[in-house]
Amino acid sequence: MARRERELRDGMQKISLYDMDRTITVRGTYTPFLFHLLFARAPWRLVALPLLPFGFLGYGLRVISRGQLKTFNQRLMMGGGPKQADLQPHIERFADRVLRANRYQKALDQIEADRAEGRTLVLVTASYELYAEAIGRRLGFDHVIGTRLMVDAGGRVRPQIIGENCYDNAKICRIEELFAAQGWLRSDSHVRAYSDHVSDKAMLEFADEPIATTPTLPLRLLAELRGWPIVDWR
């Protein structure tokens, strides 16, 4: 009751944070996105696929980071610098395909319910902003936070991440950056957060109202321990 009164207090900024992959979508989007671009633009790059396991091996041995694994795969499947303008039509088609065949309808219903409450909608994902923006735009999100890629002065998308891979605790840094940029005060905000995965523990703890959505077992156990609501969007 106290939380609800706080939420409804005059001037309270109401914010909903949504993870994307396997929270809004049924399956992950990163690898399908790379294959979508590969088949649409340069199917000859299939000859490089035998090299992909070496990246996962390096990540498994902790020789490279999760972000470096992403850019390794990106270089193999997208090349070193395609023009963003050339990629954009393919990105838009990919976003359409995701929302046609790879999303939980109940997640979309909740997004609409939050919007009807007057909440500011923020998509917070480890996926590339390069395509998450198109998905967030279609869903009517006010802000999209994702892993940012270097785009050079010539408009070429480079296999280089700006800052950190937007994963785990790095999401909190980006959320705090958004709060600062928008002039929001955490003390004057009611934050609701949705995620399926325990890697979003920090984001869920940041929220006043954390919600575990169709959670993996580790998050389900954590949610039960913390008394967080659990919903199934299947």
CSV table of C-alpha atoms in Angstrom, one decimal, residues 4 7 14-19 23-25 103-123 139-142 190-195 209-214 229-234:
chain,number,residue,atom,x,y,z
A,4,ARG,CA,1.3,2.4,-4.4
A,7,GLU,CA,3.8,5.8,-7.0
A,14,LYS,CA,6.6,6.3,-13.5
A,15,ILE,CA,9.1,4.2,-15.4
A,16,SER,CA,9.0,0.6,-16.8
A,17,LEU,CA,12.2,-1.1,-17.7
A,18,TYR,CA,11.9,-4.1,-20.1
A,19,ASP,CA,14.6,-6.6,-21.0
A,23,THR,CA,11.4,-11.3,-22.0
A,24,ILE,CA,9.5,-9.7,-24.9
A,25,THR,CA,10.7,-12.1,-27.5
A,103,ARG,CA,7.3,-12.3,-29.4
A,104,TYR,CA,5.1,-13.1,-26.4
A,105,GLN,CA,1.6,-11.5,-26.9
A,106,LYS,CA,1.3,-11.2,-23.2
A,107,ALA,CA,4.4,-9.1,-23.1
A,108,LEU,CA,2.9,-6.8,-25.7
A,109,ASP,CA,-0.3,-6.6,-23.7
A,110,GLN,CA,1.7,-5.6,-20.6
A,111,ILE,CA,3.6,-2.9,-22.5
A,112,GLU,CA,0.2,-1.5,-23.5
A,113,ALA,CA,-1.1,-1.7,-20.0
A,114,ASP,CA,2.0,0.2,-18.7
A,115,ARG,CA,1.6,2.8,-21.4
A,116,ALA,CA,-2.1,3.3,-20.4
A,117,GLU,CA,-0.9,3.9,-16.8
A,118,GLY,CA,1.2,6.8,-18.1
A,119,ARG,CA,4.5,5.0,-17.6
A,120,THR,CA,7.6,5.9,-19.5
A,121,LEU,CA,8.7,2.8,-21.4
A,122,VAL,CA,12.4,1.9,-21.6
A,123,LEU,CA,13.8,-1.0,-23.5
A,139,LEU,CA,6.5,-1.2,-29.8
A,140,GLY,CA,6.2,2.4,-28.9
A,141,PHE,CA,9.1,2.6,-26.4
A,142,ASP,CA,10.1,6.0,-25.3
A,190,HIS,CA,8.6,4.6,-9.3
A,191,VAL,CA,10.4,2.0,-11.3
A,192,ARG,CA,9.0,-1.3,-12.5
A,193,ALA,CA,11.3,-3.8,-14.2
A,194,TYR,CA,10.7,-7.0,-16.2
A,195,SER,CA,13.2,-9.7,-17.1
A,209,GLU,CA,8.6,-3.4,-8.5
A,210,PRO,CA,10.7,-6.2,-10.0
A,211,ILE,CA,8.9,-8.8,-12.0
A,212,ALA,CA,10.3,-12.1,-13.2
A,213,THR,CA,8.8,-13.0,-16.6
A,214,THR,CA,8.8,-16.6,-17.8
A,229,PRO,CA,6.1,-11.6,-8.5
A,230,ILE,CA,6.6,-14.3,-11.2
A,231,VAL,CA,4.5,-14.3,-14.4
A,232,ASP,CA,4.4,-16.7,-17.3
A,233,TRP,CA,4.0,-14.9,-20.7
A,234,ARG,CA,3.8,-18.1,-22.8
